PDB file of C-alpha atoms and ligand atoms in Angstrom:
ATOM      1  CA  MET A   1     -34.976 -27.911 -57.006  1.00 80.00           C
ATOM      2  CA  SER A   2     -34.429 -24.605 -55.214  1.00 86.00           C
ATOM      3  CA  THR A   3     -34.364 -24.637 -51.403  1.00 88.00           C
ATOM      4  CA  PRO A   4     -38.022 -24.894 -50.265  1.00 87.00           C
ATOM      5  CA  GLY A   5     -39.747 -22.204 -48.211  1.00 87.00           C
ATOM      6  CA  HIS A   6     -40.123 -24.382 -45.104  1.00 89.00           C
ATOM      7  CA  TYR A   7     -36.322 -24.439 -44.735  1.00 91.00           C
ATOM      8  CA  PHE A   8     -36.324 -20.644 -44.387  1.00 93.00           C
ATOM      9  CA  GLU A   9     -39.414 -20.769 -42.121  1.00 93.00           C
ATOM     10  CA  SER A  10     -37.413 -22.850 -39.655  1.00 94.00           C
ATOM     11  CA  MET A  11     -34.520 -20.393 -39.740  1.00 93.00           C
ATOM     12  CA  TYR A  12     -36.803 -17.469 -38.865  1.00 96.00           C
ATOM     13  CA  ALA A  13     -38.455 -19.594 -36.168  1.00 93.00           C
ATOM     14  CA  ASP A  14     -35.067 -19.808 -34.440  1.00 92.00           C
ATOM     15  CA  SER A  15     -34.171 -16.120 -34.875  1.00 95.00           C
ATOM     16  CA  SER A  16     -36.126 -13.100 -36.118  1.00 94.00           C
ATOM     17  CA  ASP A  17     -33.084 -11.961 -38.149  1.00 94.00           C
ATOM     18  CA  PRO A  18     -31.023 -15.129 -38.780  1.00 94.00           C
ATOM     19  CA  TRP A  19     -28.252 -13.377 -40.731  1.00 95.00           C
ATOM     20  CA  ASP A  20     -28.164 -10.212 -38.550  1.00 96.00           C
ATOM     21  CA  PHE A  21     -29.040  -8.093 -41.556  1.00 96.00           C
ATOM     22  CA  ALA A  22     -30.268  -5.229 -39.374  1.00 95.00           C
ATOM     23  CA  THR A  23     -27.134  -4.954 -37.246  1.00 96.00           C
ATOM     24  CA  ALA A  24     -24.015  -6.525 -38.869  1.00 98.00           C
ATOM     25  CA  TRP A  25     -21.614  -3.918 -40.257  1.00 98.00           C
ATOM     26  CA  TYR A  26     -20.633  -6.379 -43.021  1.00 98.00           C
ATOM     27  CA  GLU A  27     -24.230  -6.422 -44.278  1.00 98.00           C
ATOM     28  CA  LEU A  28     -24.915  -2.699 -43.828  1.00 98.00           C
ATOM     29  CA  ARG A  29     -21.724  -1.814 -45.704  1.00 98.00           C
ATOM     30  CA  ARG A  30     -22.539  -4.374 -48.427  1.00 98.00           C
ATOM     31  CA  TYR A  31     -26.022  -2.880 -48.834  1.00 98.00           C
ATOM     32  CA  GLY A  32     -24.462   0.579 -49.101  1.00 98.00           C
ATOM     33  CA  LEU A  33     -22.209  -0.666 -51.907  1.00 98.00           C
ATOM     34  CA  VAL A  34     -25.164  -2.272 -53.717  1.00 98.00           C
ATOM     35  CA  VAL A  35     -27.101   0.989 -53.668  1.00 98.00           C
ATOM     36  CA  ALA A  36     -24.025   3.060 -54.589  1.00 98.00           C
ATOM     37  CA  SER A  37     -23.432   0.813 -57.643  1.00 98.00           C
ATOM     38  CA  LEU A  38     -26.777   1.725 -59.240  1.00 98.00           C
ATOM     39  CA  PRO A  39     -26.060   3.872 -62.298  1.00 98.00           C
ATOM     40  CA  GLU A  40     -29.320   5.865 -62.388  1.00 98.00           C
ATOM     41  CA  GLN A  41     -30.135   8.508 -59.820  1.00 98.00           C
ATOM     42  CA  ARG A  42     -33.801   7.513 -59.748  1.00 98.00           C
ATOM     43  CA  TYR A  43     -35.754   4.388 -60.648  1.00 98.00           C
ATOM     44  CA  ARG A  44     -39.439   4.153 -61.402  1.00 98.00           C
ATOM     45  CA  VAL A  45     -40.172   0.598 -60.229  1.00 98.00           C
ATOM     46  CA  CYS A  46     -37.828  -1.684 -58.266  1.00 98.00           C
ATOM     47  CA  PHE A  47     -38.390  -5.400 -57.677  1.00 98.00           C
ATOM     48  CA  GLU A  48     -36.445  -7.072 -54.871  1.00 98.00           C
ATOM     49  CA  PRO A  49     -37.119 -10.797 -54.442  1.00 97.00           C
ATOM     50  CA  ALA A  50     -36.024 -12.436 -51.165  1.00 98.00           C
ATOM     51  CA  CYS A  51     -35.984  -9.182 -49.183  1.00 98.00           C
ATOM     52  CA  SER A  52     -35.763 -10.800 -45.723  1.00 98.00           C
ATOM     53  CA  VAL A  53     -36.343  -8.192 -42.970  1.00 98.00           C
ATOM     54  CA  GLY A  54     -36.231  -5.282 -45.418  1.00 98.00           C
ATOM     55  CA  VAL A  55     -33.044  -3.403 -44.524  1.00 98.00           C
ATOM     56  CA  LEU A  56     -31.869  -3.189 -48.142  1.00 98.00           C
ATOM     57  CA  THR A  57     -35.484  -2.525 -49.189  1.00 98.00           C
ATOM     58  CA  GLU A  58     -35.510   0.604 -47.032  1.00 98.00           C
ATOM     59  CA  MET A  59     -32.276   1.847 -48.641  1.00 98.00           C
ATOM     60  CA  LEU A  60     -33.605   1.145 -52.141  1.00 98.00           C
ATOM     61  CA  ALA A  61     -36.776   3.071 -51.362  1.00 98.00           C
ATOM     62  CA  ALA A  62     -34.746   6.292 -51.166  1.00 98.00           C
ATOM     63  CA  ARG A  63     -33.826   5.936 -54.863  1.00 98.00           C
ATOM     64  CA  CYS A  64     -37.098   4.579 -56.273  1.00 98.00           C
ATOM     65  CA  ASP A  65     -40.589   5.921 -56.905  1.00 98.00           C
ATOM     66  CA  GLU A  66     -42.034   2.475 -56.136  1.00 98.00           C
ATOM     67  CA  VAL A  67     -40.491  -0.648 -54.575  1.00 98.00           C
ATOM     68  CA  HIS A  68     -42.009  -4.131 -54.628  1.00 97.00           C
ATOM     69  CA  ALA A  69     -40.256  -6.665 -52.428  1.00 98.00           C
ATOM     70  CA  VAL A  70     -41.178 -10.233 -51.564  1.00 97.00           C
ATOM     71  CA  ASP A  71     -40.013 -12.885 -49.167  1.00 97.00           C
ATOM     72  CA  VAL A  72     -41.320 -16.423 -49.003  1.00 97.00           C
ATOM     73  CA  VAL A  73     -41.363 -16.317 -45.165  1.00 97.00           C
ATOM     74  CA  ASP A  74     -44.247 -14.355 -43.688  1.00 97.00           C
ATOM     75  CA  THR A  75     -42.466 -13.381 -40.449  1.00 97.00           C
ATOM     76  CA  ALA A  76     -39.586 -11.920 -42.480  1.00 98.00           C
ATOM     77  CA  ALA A  77     -41.944 -10.040 -44.806  1.00 98.00           C
ATOM     78  CA  GLU A  78     -43.896  -8.768 -41.788  1.00 98.00           C
ATOM     79  CA  GLN A  79     -40.700  -7.350 -40.240  1.00 98.00           C
ATOM     80  CA  ALA A  80     -39.919  -5.670 -43.558  1.00 98.00           C
ATOM     81  CA  ARG A  81     -43.438  -4.217 -43.731  1.00 98.00           C
ATOM     82  CA  THR A  82     -43.095  -2.829 -40.183  1.00 98.00           C
ATOM     83  CA  ARG A  83     -39.653  -1.359 -40.945  1.00 98.00           C
ATOM     84  CA  LEU A  84     -40.954   0.448 -44.027  1.00 98.00           C
ATOM     85  CA  ALA A  85     -44.129   1.646 -42.284  1.00 98.00           C
ATOM     86  CA  ASP A  86     -42.088   2.970 -39.335  1.00 98.00           C
ATOM     87  CA  ALA A  87     -39.911   4.868 -41.829  1.00 98.00           C
ATOM     88  CA  GLY A  88     -43.008   6.311 -43.529  1.00 98.00           C
ATOM     89  CA  LEU A  89     -42.074   4.697 -46.852  1.00 98.00           C
ATOM     90  CA  ASP A  90     -45.537   4.004 -48.181  1.00 97.00           C
ATOM     91  CA  HIS A  91     -44.241   3.690 -51.752  1.00 98.00           C
ATOM     92  CA  ALA A  92     -42.438   0.462 -50.740  1.00 98.00           C
ATOM     93  CA  HIS A  93     -44.609  -2.664 -50.678  1.00 97.00           C
ATOM     94  CA  VAL A  94     -43.699  -6.071 -49.258  1.00 98.00           C
ATOM     95  CA  ARG A  95     -45.634  -9.238 -49.958  1.00 97.00           C
ATOM     96  CA  THR A  96     -45.250 -12.751 -48.597  1.00 97.00           C
ATOM     97  CA  ALA A  97     -44.636 -14.561 -51.875  1.00 96.00           C
ATOM     98  CA  ASP A  98     -42.265 -16.596 -53.961  1.00 96.00           C
ATOM     99  CA  ALA A  99     -39.920 -14.623 -56.192  1.00 95.00           C
ATOM    100  CA  LEU A 100     -41.682 -15.888 -59.306  1.00 93.00           C
ATOM    101  CA  ASP A 101     -45.268 -15.392 -58.115  1.00 93.00           C
ATOM    102  CA  PRO A 102     -47.306 -12.876 -60.124  1.00 86.00           C
ATOM    103  CA  TRP A 103     -46.617  -9.332 -58.952  1.00 82.00           C
ATOM    104  CA  PRO A 104     -48.438  -5.987 -59.272  1.00 78.00           C
ATOM    105  CA  ARG A 105     -46.491  -4.477 -62.186  1.00 85.00           C
ATOM    106  CA  ALA A 106     -45.746  -5.586 -65.753  1.00 85.00           C
ATOM    107  CA  SER A 107     -42.038  -4.871 -65.384  1.00 93.00           C
ATOM    108  CA  CYS A 108     -39.399  -3.048 -63.370  1.00 97.00           C
ATOM    109  CA  ASP A 109     -36.484  -0.807 -64.290  1.00 98.00           C
ATOM    110  CA  LEU A 110     -34.467  -2.043 -61.289  1.00 98.00           C
ATOM    111  CA  LEU A 111     -34.131  -5.726 -60.356  1.00 98.00           C
ATOM    112  CA  VAL A 112     -32.164  -6.512 -57.181  1.00 98.00           C
ATOM    113  CA  LEU A 113     -30.765 -10.042 -56.691  1.00 98.00           C
ATOM    114  CA  SER A 114     -28.957 -10.099 -53.372  1.00 98.00           C
ATOM    115  CA  GLU A 115     -27.911 -13.301 -51.579  1.00 98.00           C
ATOM    116  CA  PHE A 116     -30.714 -15.228 -53.221  1.00 96.00           C
ATOM    117  CA  LEU A 117     -29.689 -17.103 -56.378  1.00 97.00           C
ATOM    118  CA  TYR A 118     -27.367 -19.600 -54.666  1.00 97.00           C
ATOM    119  CA  TYR A 119     -30.394 -21.413 -53.257  1.00 97.00           C
ATOM    120  CA  THR A 120     -30.926 -22.811 -56.753  1.00 97.00           C
ATOM    121  CA  PRO A 121     -28.846 -25.711 -58.164  1.00 97.00           C
ATOM    122  CA  GLU A 122     -26.278 -24.682 -60.753  1.00 97.00           C
ATOM    123  CA  ASP A 123     -28.035 -26.554 -63.568  1.00 97.00           C
ATOM    124  CA  GLU A 124     -31.298 -24.661 -62.884  1.00 97.00           C
ATOM    125  CA  LEU A 125     -29.762 -21.193 -62.651  1.00 98.00           C
ATOM    126  CA  ASP A 126     -30.045 -20.287 -66.328  1.00 98.00           C
ATOM    127  CA  GLY A 127     -33.774 -21.047 -66.280  1.00 97.00           C
ATOM    128  CA  LEU A 128     -34.408 -19.066 -63.086  1.00 97.00           C
ATOM    129  CA  ILE A 129     -32.401 -16.090 -64.357  1.00 97.00           C
ATOM    130  CA  THR A 130     -34.315 -16.154 -67.656  1.00 97.00           C
ATOM    131  CA  ASP A 131     -37.619 -16.127 -65.734  1.00 96.00           C
ATOM    132  CA  LEU A 132     -36.500 -13.278 -63.457  1.00 96.00           C
ATOM    133  CA  LEU A 133     -35.149 -11.208 -66.343  1.00 97.00           C
ATOM    134  CA  ARG A 134     -38.599 -11.301 -67.974  1.00 95.00           C
ATOM    135  CA  LEU A 135     -39.629  -8.939 -65.155  1.00 95.00           C
ATOM    136  CA  ALA A 136     -36.948  -6.360 -66.016  1.00 97.00           C
ATOM    137  CA  GLU A 137     -37.480  -3.989 -68.906  1.00 97.00           C
ATOM    138  CA  PRO A 138     -34.866  -3.565 -71.653  1.00 97.00           C
ATOM    139  CA  GLY A 139     -32.390  -0.856 -70.635  1.00 98.00           C
ATOM    140  CA  GLY A 140     -33.203  -1.399 -66.946  1.00 98.00           C
ATOM    141  CA  THR A 141     -30.629  -2.111 -64.236  1.00 98.00           C
ATOM    142  CA  VAL A 142     -30.038  -5.530 -62.694  1.00 98.00           C
ATOM    143  CA  VAL A 143     -27.797  -5.587 -59.632  1.00 98.00           C
ATOM    144  CA  ALA A 144     -26.565  -8.851 -58.088  1.00 98.00           C
ATOM    145  CA  CYS A 145     -24.479  -9.441 -54.983  1.00 98.00           C
ATOM    146  CA  HIS A 146     -23.541 -12.821 -53.494  1.00 98.00           C
ATOM    147  CA  TRP A 147     -21.260 -14.148 -50.776  1.00 98.00           C
ATOM    148  CA  LEU A 148     -18.328 -16.180 -52.117  1.00 98.00           C
ATOM    149  CA  GLY A 149     -17.944 -18.572 -49.188  1.00 96.00           C
ATOM    150  CA  ARG A 150     -19.183 -22.155 -49.008  1.00 94.00           C
ATOM    151  CA  SER A 151     -22.275 -23.143 -47.059  1.00 92.00           C
ATOM    152  CA  SER A 152     -23.995 -26.498 -46.784  1.00 91.00           C
ATOM    153  CA  ASP A 153     -27.363 -24.773 -47.182  1.00 92.00           C
ATOM    154  CA  HIS A 154     -26.476 -23.304 -50.583  1.00 95.00           C
ATOM    155  CA  ALA A 155     -27.323 -25.317 -53.720  1.00 95.00           C
ATOM    156  CA  CYS A 156     -24.506 -23.665 -55.698  1.00 97.00           C
ATOM    157  CA  THR A 157     -21.784 -21.089 -55.114  1.00 97.00           C
ATOM    158  CA  GLY A 158     -21.753 -17.336 -55.503  1.00 98.00           C
ATOM    159  CA  GLU A 159     -19.148 -17.759 -58.252  1.00 98.00           C
ATOM    160  CA  GLU A 160     -21.542 -20.057 -60.154  1.00 98.00           C
ATOM    161  CA  VAL A 161     -24.363 -17.541 -59.728  1.00 98.00           C
ATOM    162  CA  HIS A 162     -22.346 -14.702 -61.217  1.00 98.00           C
ATOM    163  CA  ALA A 163     -20.987 -16.903 -64.019  1.00 98.00           C
ATOM    164  CA  ALA A 164     -24.611 -17.646 -64.955  1.00 98.00           C
ATOM    165  CA  LEU A 165     -25.489 -13.941 -64.902  1.00 98.00           C
ATOM    166  CA  GLU A 166     -22.471 -13.178 -67.088  1.00 98.00           C
ATOM    167  CA  ARG A 167     -23.542 -15.745 -69.721  1.00 97.00           C
ATOM    168  CA  SER A 168     -27.115 -14.400 -69.755  1.00 97.00           C
ATOM    169  CA  THR A 169     -28.311 -11.640 -72.075  1.00 96.00           C
ATOM    170  CA  LEU A 170     -27.227  -8.967 -69.582  1.00 98.00           C
ATOM    171  CA  THR A 171     -24.520  -6.384 -70.288  1.00 98.00           C
ATOM    172  CA  LEU A 172     -22.013  -5.971 -67.469  1.00 98.00           C
ATOM    173  CA  LEU A 173     -21.639  -2.366 -66.276  1.00 98.00           C
ATOM    174  CA  ALA A 174     -19.715  -2.684 -63.012  1.00 97.00           C
ATOM    175  CA  HIS A 175     -17.812  -5.430 -61.202  1.00 98.00           C
ATOM    176  CA  HIS A 176     -16.732  -5.172 -57.556  1.00 98.00           C
ATOM    177  CA  ARG A 177     -15.013  -8.170 -55.972  1.00 98.00           C
ATOM    178  CA  GLU A 178     -13.945  -8.445 -52.359  1.00 98.00           C
ATOM    179  CA  LYS A 179     -12.608 -11.436 -50.452  1.00 97.00           C
ATOM    180  CA  ASP A 180     -16.106 -12.298 -49.231  1.00 98.00           C
ATOM    181  CA  PHE A 181     -18.545 -11.191 -51.943  1.00 98.00           C
ATOM    182  CA  LEU A 182     -19.012 -10.276 -55.583  1.00 98.00           C
ATOM    183  CA  LEU A 183     -21.191  -7.338 -56.629  1.00 98.00           C
ATOM    184  CA  GLN A 184     -22.069  -6.845 -60.291  1.00 98.00           C
ATOM    185  CA  THR A 185     -24.298  -4.302 -61.977  1.00 98.00           C
ATOM    186  CA  PHE A 186     -25.776  -5.029 -65.408  1.00 98.00           C
ATOM    187  CA  ARG A 187     -27.910  -3.371 -68.031  1.00 98.00           C
ATOM    188  CA  ARG A 188     -30.844  -5.521 -69.173  1.00 98.00           C
TER     189      ARG A 188
HETATM  190  C1  SAM B 201     -29.778 -14.891 -47.226  1.00 73.41           C
HETATM  191  S1  SAM B 201     -31.348 -14.096 -47.169  1.00 73.41           S
HETATM  192  C2  SAM B 201     -31.058 -12.714 -48.262  1.00 73.41           C
HETATM  193  C3  SAM B 201     -31.809 -11.483 -47.879  1.00 73.41           C
HETATM  194  C4  SAM B 201     -31.527 -10.212 -48.665  1.00 73.41           C
HETATM  195  N1  SAM B 201     -31.816 -10.369 -50.078  1.00 73.41           N
HETATM  196  C5  SAM B 201     -30.129  -9.720 -48.459  1.00 73.41           C
HETATM  197  O1  SAM B 201     -29.345  -9.622 -49.395  1.00 73.41           O
HETATM  198  O2  SAM B 201     -29.775  -9.417 -47.310  1.00 73.41           O
HETATM  199  C6  SAM B 201     -32.321 -15.140 -48.199  1.00 73.41           C
HETATM  200  C7  SAM B 201     -33.807 -14.809 -48.129  1.00 73.41           C
HETATM  201  O3  SAM B 201     -34.418 -15.372 -49.288  1.00 73.41           O
HETATM  202  C8  SAM B 201     -35.724 -15.786 -48.947  1.00 73.41           C
HETATM  203  N2  SAM B 201     -36.125 -16.696 -50.025  1.00 73.41           N
HETATM  204  C9  SAM B 201     -35.549 -17.869 -50.366  1.00 73.41           C
HETATM  205  N3  SAM B 201     -36.122 -18.398 -51.446  1.00 73.41           N
HETATM  206  C10 SAM B 201     -37.091 -17.528 -51.835  1.00 73.41           C
HETATM  207  C11 SAM B 201     -38.020 -17.513 -52.904  1.00 73.41           C
HETATM  208  N4  SAM B 201     -38.072 -18.493 -53.793  1.00 73.41           N
HETATM  209  N5  SAM B 201     -38.856 -16.463 -53.014  1.00 73.41           N
HETATM  210  C12 SAM B 201     -38.818 -15.452 -52.103  1.00 73.41           C
HETATM  211  N6  SAM B 201     -37.957 -15.412 -51.063  1.00 73.41           N
HETATM  212  C13 SAM B 201     -37.104 -16.436 -50.927  1.00 73.41           C
HETATM  213  C14 SAM B 201     -35.541 -16.395 -47.581  1.00 73.41           C
HETATM  214  O4  SAM B 201     -36.737 -16.499 -46.857  1.00 73.41           O
HETATM  215  C15 SAM B 201     -34.546 -15.395 -46.961  1.00 73.41           C
HETATM  216  O5  SAM B 201     -35.215 -14.379 -46.267  1.00 73.41           O
END
């Protein structure tokens, strides 16, 4: 079973930005690389599950006509909503929801999977990826980026996540590996 929402609720109860996404240079640079890896100049509809406080969401909004992001923790989603509203990005929408809850569009041409899939056990990854890929239209872009370190709160490793993506129906377009993370861009 994937890590339940109440685990993340408790993290945000201790800190409004538990991973320092809004301030850590590591994260801001990583987000910049994620956005730079996208092959199309513009996207019509982006879906970003597990958006946390919305820093990457704001960057994605500059390349997309419409962004739909969700986080299972309401206080995180609320921070993301405020960030996007303050930036005047009314084409970016954040809901408090699970990644697989019904969402407002039939499909997206950009699916962003960042630091999210390792909360699912390795033997459930193929099923989750199959479900998520149903949201992405054929020919669309799927970008994934995951930390390669070990953490007791992860159900599998970043390496296992990207191995599962590689054995899915996706076509690999770009592969960027650093000591700490792996970033891959795929065509659906
Ligand atoms: C490590 S943060 C990643 C945030 C962001 N994607 C990034 O790359 O910076 C993980 C986030 O996933 C959210 N999350 C975990 N499971 C989720 C699920 N099933 N649906 C939606 N959000 C989820 C958590 O609340 C948390 O904000």
